[in-house]
XYZ file of C-alpha atoms in Angstrom:
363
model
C 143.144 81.085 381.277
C 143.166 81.821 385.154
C 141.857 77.855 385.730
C 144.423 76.810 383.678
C 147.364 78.718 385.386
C 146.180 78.024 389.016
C 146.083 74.517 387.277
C 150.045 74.567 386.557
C 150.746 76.444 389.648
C 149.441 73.671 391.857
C 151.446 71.205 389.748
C 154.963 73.431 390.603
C 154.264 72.919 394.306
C 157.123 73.123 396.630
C 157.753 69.573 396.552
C 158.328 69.082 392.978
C 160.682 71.664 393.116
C 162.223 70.282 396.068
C 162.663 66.838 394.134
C 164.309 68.368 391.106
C 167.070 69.475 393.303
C 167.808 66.876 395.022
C 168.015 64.934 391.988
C 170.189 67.366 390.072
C 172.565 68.115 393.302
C 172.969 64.092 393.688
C 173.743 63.299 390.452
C 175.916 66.107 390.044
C 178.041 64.868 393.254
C 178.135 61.081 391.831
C 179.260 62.627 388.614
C 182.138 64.107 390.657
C 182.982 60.970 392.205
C 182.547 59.253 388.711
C 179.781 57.052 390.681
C 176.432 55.642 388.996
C 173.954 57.937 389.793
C 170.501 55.943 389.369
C 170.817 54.743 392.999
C 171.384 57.505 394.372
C 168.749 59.620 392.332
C 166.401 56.608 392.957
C 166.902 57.271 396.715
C 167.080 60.867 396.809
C 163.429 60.831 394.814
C 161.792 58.713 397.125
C 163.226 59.964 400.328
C 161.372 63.751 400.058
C 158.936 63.165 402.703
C 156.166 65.849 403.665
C 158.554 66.541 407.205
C 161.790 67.054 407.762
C 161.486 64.165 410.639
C 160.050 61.858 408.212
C 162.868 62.018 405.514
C 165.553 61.530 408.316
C 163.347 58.643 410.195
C 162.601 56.800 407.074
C 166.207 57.642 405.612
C 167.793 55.828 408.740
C 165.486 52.975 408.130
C 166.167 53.028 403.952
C 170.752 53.202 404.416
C 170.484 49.829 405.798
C 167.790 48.227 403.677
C 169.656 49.260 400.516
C 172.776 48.188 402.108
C 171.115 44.592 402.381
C 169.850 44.729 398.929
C 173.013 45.621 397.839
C 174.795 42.792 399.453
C 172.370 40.348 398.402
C 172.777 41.395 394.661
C 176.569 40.880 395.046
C 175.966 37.292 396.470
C 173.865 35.632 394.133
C 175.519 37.222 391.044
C 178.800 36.136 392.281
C 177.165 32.713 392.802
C 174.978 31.860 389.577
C 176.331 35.115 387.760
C 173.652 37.211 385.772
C 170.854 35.204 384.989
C 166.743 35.294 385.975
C 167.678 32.856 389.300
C 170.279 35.567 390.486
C 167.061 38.459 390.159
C 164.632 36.225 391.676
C 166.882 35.185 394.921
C 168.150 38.746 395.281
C 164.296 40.154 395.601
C 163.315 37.863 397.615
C 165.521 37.436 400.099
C 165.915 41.180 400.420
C 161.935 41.304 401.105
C 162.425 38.868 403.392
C 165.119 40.127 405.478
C 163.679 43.713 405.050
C 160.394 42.566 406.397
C 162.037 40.260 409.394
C 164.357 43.034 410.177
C 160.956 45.580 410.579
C 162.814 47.654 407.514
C 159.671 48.744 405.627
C 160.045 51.900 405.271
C 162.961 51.127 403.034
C 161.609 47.695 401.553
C 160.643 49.366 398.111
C 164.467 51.259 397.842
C 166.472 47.998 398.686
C 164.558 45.697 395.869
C 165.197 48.037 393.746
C 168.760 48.587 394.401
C 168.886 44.795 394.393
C 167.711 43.967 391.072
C 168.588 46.978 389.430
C 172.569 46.196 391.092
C 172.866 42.754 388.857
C 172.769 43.958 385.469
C 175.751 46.235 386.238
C 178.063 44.320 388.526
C 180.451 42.406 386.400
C 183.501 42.073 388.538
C 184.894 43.426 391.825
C 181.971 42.534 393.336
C 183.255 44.533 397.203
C 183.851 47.375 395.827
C 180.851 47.453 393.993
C 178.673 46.844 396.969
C 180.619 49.559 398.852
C 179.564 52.438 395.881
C 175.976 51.291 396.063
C 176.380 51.832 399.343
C 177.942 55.362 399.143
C 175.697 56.508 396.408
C 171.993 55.387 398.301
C 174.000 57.585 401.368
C 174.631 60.561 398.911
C 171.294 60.685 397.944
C 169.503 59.759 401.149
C 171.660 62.819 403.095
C 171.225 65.401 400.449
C 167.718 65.180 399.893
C 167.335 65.255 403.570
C 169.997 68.447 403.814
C 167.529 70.091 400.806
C 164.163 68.764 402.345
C 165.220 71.294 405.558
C 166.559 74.087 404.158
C 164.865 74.783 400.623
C 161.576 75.669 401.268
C 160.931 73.909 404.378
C 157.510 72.779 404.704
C 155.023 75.003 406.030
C 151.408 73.756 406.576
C 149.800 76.820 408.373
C 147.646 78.069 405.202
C 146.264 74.706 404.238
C 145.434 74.066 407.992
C 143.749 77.347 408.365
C 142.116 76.916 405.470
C 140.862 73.894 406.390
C 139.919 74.838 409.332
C 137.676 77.731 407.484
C 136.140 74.673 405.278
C 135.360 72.561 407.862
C 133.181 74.942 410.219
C 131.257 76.498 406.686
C 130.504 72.807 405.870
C 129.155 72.205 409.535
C 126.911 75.045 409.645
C 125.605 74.029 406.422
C 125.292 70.947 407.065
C 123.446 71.557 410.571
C 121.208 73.888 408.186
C 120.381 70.781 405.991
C 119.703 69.013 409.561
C 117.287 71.217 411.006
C 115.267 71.885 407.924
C 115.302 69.105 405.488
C 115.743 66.050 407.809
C 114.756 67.063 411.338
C 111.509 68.665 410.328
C 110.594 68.516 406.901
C 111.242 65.137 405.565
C 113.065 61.586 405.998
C 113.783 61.912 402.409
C 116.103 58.559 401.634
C 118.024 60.795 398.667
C 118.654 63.359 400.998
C 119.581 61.414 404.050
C 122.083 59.408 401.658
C 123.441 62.960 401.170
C 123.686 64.447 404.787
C 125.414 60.919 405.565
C 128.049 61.657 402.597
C 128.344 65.161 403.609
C 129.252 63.984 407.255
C 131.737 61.438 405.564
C 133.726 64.453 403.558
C 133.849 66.370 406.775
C 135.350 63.658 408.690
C 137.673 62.990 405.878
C 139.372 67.016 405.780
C 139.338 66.431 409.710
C 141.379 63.613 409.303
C 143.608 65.715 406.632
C 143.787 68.561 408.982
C 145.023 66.345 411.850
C 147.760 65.171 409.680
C 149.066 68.240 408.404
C 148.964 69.351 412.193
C 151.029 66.437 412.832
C 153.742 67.383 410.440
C 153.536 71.125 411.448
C 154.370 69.675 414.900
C 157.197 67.797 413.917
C 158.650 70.771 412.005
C 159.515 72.043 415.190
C 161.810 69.969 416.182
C 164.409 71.344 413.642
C 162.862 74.731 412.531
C 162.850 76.822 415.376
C 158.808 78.958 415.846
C 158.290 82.018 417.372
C 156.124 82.569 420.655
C 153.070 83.666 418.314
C 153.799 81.130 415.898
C 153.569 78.407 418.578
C 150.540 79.767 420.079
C 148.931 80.315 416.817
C 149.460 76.400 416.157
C 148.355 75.252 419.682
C 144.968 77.438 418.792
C 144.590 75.122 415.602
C 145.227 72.285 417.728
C 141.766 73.154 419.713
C 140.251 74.425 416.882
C 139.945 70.822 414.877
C 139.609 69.395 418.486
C 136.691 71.040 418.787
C 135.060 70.628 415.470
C 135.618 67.145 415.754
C 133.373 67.293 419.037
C 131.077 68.994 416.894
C 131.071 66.384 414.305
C 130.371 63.774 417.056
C 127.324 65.733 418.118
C 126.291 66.217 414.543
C 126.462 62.701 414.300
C 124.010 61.779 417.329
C 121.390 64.640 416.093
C 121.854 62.443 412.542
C 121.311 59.510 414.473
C 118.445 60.620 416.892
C 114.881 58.919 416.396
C 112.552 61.534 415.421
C 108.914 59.761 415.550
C 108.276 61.276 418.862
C 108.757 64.769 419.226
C 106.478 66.475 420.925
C 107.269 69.938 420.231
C 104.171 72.506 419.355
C 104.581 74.605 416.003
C 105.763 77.571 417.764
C 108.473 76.052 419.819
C 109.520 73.956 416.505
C 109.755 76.958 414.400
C 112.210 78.515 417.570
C 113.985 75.524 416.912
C 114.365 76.088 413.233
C 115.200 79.634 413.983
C 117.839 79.398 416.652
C 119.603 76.462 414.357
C 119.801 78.418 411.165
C 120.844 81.961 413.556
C 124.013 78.926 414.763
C 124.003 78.104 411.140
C 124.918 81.284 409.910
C 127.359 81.668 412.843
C 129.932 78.996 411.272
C 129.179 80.181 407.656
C 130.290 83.200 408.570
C 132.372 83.902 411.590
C 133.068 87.736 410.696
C 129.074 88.108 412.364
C 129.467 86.361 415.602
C 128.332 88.414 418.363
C 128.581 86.729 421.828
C 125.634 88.784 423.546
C 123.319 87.475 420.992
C 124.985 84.349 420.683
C 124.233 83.981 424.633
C 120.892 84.607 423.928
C 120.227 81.809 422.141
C 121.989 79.678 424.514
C 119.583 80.774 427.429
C 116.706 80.249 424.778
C 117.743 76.505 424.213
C 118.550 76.309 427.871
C 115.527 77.277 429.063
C 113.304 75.330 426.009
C 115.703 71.697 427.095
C 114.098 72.626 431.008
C 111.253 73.058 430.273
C 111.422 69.411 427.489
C 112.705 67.825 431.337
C 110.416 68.716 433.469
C 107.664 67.778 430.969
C 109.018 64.374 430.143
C 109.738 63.979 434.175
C 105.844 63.903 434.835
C 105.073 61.736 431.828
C 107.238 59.289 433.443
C 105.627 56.329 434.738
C 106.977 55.705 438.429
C 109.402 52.884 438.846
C 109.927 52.416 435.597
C 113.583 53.464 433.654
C 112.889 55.815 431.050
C 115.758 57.566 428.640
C 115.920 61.099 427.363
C 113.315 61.642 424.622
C 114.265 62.915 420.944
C 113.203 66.533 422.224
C 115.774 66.527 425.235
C 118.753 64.825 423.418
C 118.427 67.367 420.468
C 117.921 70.879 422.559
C 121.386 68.757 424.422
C 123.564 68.434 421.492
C 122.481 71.919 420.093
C 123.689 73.208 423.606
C 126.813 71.377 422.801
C 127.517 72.755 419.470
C 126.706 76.216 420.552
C 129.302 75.930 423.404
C 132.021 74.509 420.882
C 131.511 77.326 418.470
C 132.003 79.941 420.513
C 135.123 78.317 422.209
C 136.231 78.254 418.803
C 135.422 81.901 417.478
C 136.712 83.518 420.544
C 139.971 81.988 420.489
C 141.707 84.153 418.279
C 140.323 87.044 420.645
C 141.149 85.626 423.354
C 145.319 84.657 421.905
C 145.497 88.615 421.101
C 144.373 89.786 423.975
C 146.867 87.697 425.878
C 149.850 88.637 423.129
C 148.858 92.434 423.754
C 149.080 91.741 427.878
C 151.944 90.356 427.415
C 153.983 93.555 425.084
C 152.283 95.787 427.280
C 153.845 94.092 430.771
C 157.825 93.870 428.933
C 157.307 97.514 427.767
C 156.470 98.557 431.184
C 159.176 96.709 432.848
């Protein structure tokens, strides 16, 4: 019962919502003006964009490629009246001059208007083009006008949650690393399935980016508050820094394994610090930066040790590159920096916010 209304809740999203007013409000106002509505619902549907921005970029580009449509579907019917030449001609020539004219934002709108124009012109073929043209306005302005002030869109939960997801899938993924690729087995099944892992991660990182992108642009007409804007800059470094910690996930995937040279004990300190890191991301509530640091000086001082043993190995004159053992205890190093720039940020942005209420009490 719970699945199932979750399941109809998710359905109801703000959008829909948004949608159903647009439509009603537009239709209602054409009905006012005794105007056809389908255009104008047709336009008002298709012009709720995620952002505020996008409906008014798109809607800019969408007036004038219905406008084109519309005068196109006048021409030809005027010419060889309503038959399938007059529907063929309009389409394509709107395509045409939508696509020459860069209009593609508002290619789908003005075919449709064209087409959709000739079954209902019959006469007074200006004045028909000029309601077409007032009714894709009405419904391109109001579903803009409800787009930013019903339930404007707010992406801050899904990008923190997000956010969450990604750095639990890391750590788990860095588990399934260390143990089950790294230094138990090249298992083909199981590499297949560390590579699709690292594919879904990328993927929500590539989500996340986007719905930063529209949060962004929400600015512009919804105006944030200082801790809103900070909180969104620190979500801003937060993907940026799990996508460096993707990359780096990606070269320890990557790294040739058939020659480390570890012993048992420092491999098992290995395994050990990797699953402690491991942990870390799964659950951020633990992180504790003295013991955190510890681990860091244990890797550092393991990766000088891996240096100075490769350096007299090296055969003089001759270029050598960093071994498995170096470029793994590196990229650890790396991840363990990233994750604590990221779990310290929120500490870090209160610490500043209470500075800051403390220094305008006191003055």
């Amino acid at each position: 019962m719970s699945r199932l209304k979750k399941k109809s809740t998710n359905i109801i999203g703000s959008r829909v919502i948004k949608t159903g007013l647009a439509v009603f409000l537009t239709s209602l106002i054409c009905q006012w003006l005794d105007w056809p509505a389908v255009f104008a619902v047709i336009t008002a549907i298709v012009t709720i964009e995620p952002t505020v921005n996008d409906s008014i970029k798109k809607g800019m580009v969408r007036l004038p490629a219905s406008a084109i449509g519309s005068a196109y579907a006048v021409l030809f019917i005027s010419i060889f009246g309503n038959s399938p030449l007059t529907y063929t001609a309009a389409a394509m020539f709107t395509i045409i001059t939508c696509f020459k004219l860069r209009l593609h934002a508002g290619l789908l709108v003005a075919t449709l208007t064209s087409v959709a124009m000739i079954e209902v012109i019959h006469d007074h073929y200006l004045v028909a083009f000029f309601i077409r043209l007032g009714t894709t306005s009405i419904g391109i302005l109001v579903s803009t006008a409800v787009n930013m002030f019903v339930l404007p869109p707010n992406y801050s939960k899904r990008i923190l949650t997000n956010i969450d997801q990604a750095l639990q899938a890391t750590g788990e993924e860095l588990n399934v690393i260390a143990k089950d690729i790294l230094f138990k087995t090249q298992d083909c099944a199981q590499k297949k399935q560390v590579q699709e892992t690292f594919a879904n991660l990328k993927a929500k990182l590539d989500t996340t980016d986007r719905l930063l992108q529209f949060q962004q642009a929400e600015e512009k007409y919804h105006r944030f508050s200082v801790a809103r804007k900070r909180e969104l800059y620190d979500e801003i470094d937060k993907v940026g820094s799990l996508r460096l910690i993707h990359y780096h996930i990606g070269n320890l995937i990557n790294t040739p394994l058939d020659h480390v040279s570890w012993s048992d004990q420092q491999r098992d300190q290995i395994i050990k610090t990797i699953h402690s890191l491991s942990e870390t991301m799964r659950n951020p509530d633990q992180f504790q930066t003295d013991k955190h640091r510890e681990q860091v000086e244990t890797l550092m001082n393991q990766f000088w040790l891996c240096k100075r043993e490769s350096s007299l190995t090296n055969v003089p004159g001759q270029t050598t590159f960093f071994d498995a053992d170096i470029i793994i205890i590196y990229e650890l190093l790396a991840i363990y920096q990233l994750v604590e720039k990221i779990l310290t940020i929120d500490l870090n942005t209160s610490t500043e916010i209470q500075n800051e209420t403390e220094n305008c009490s006191s003055s």
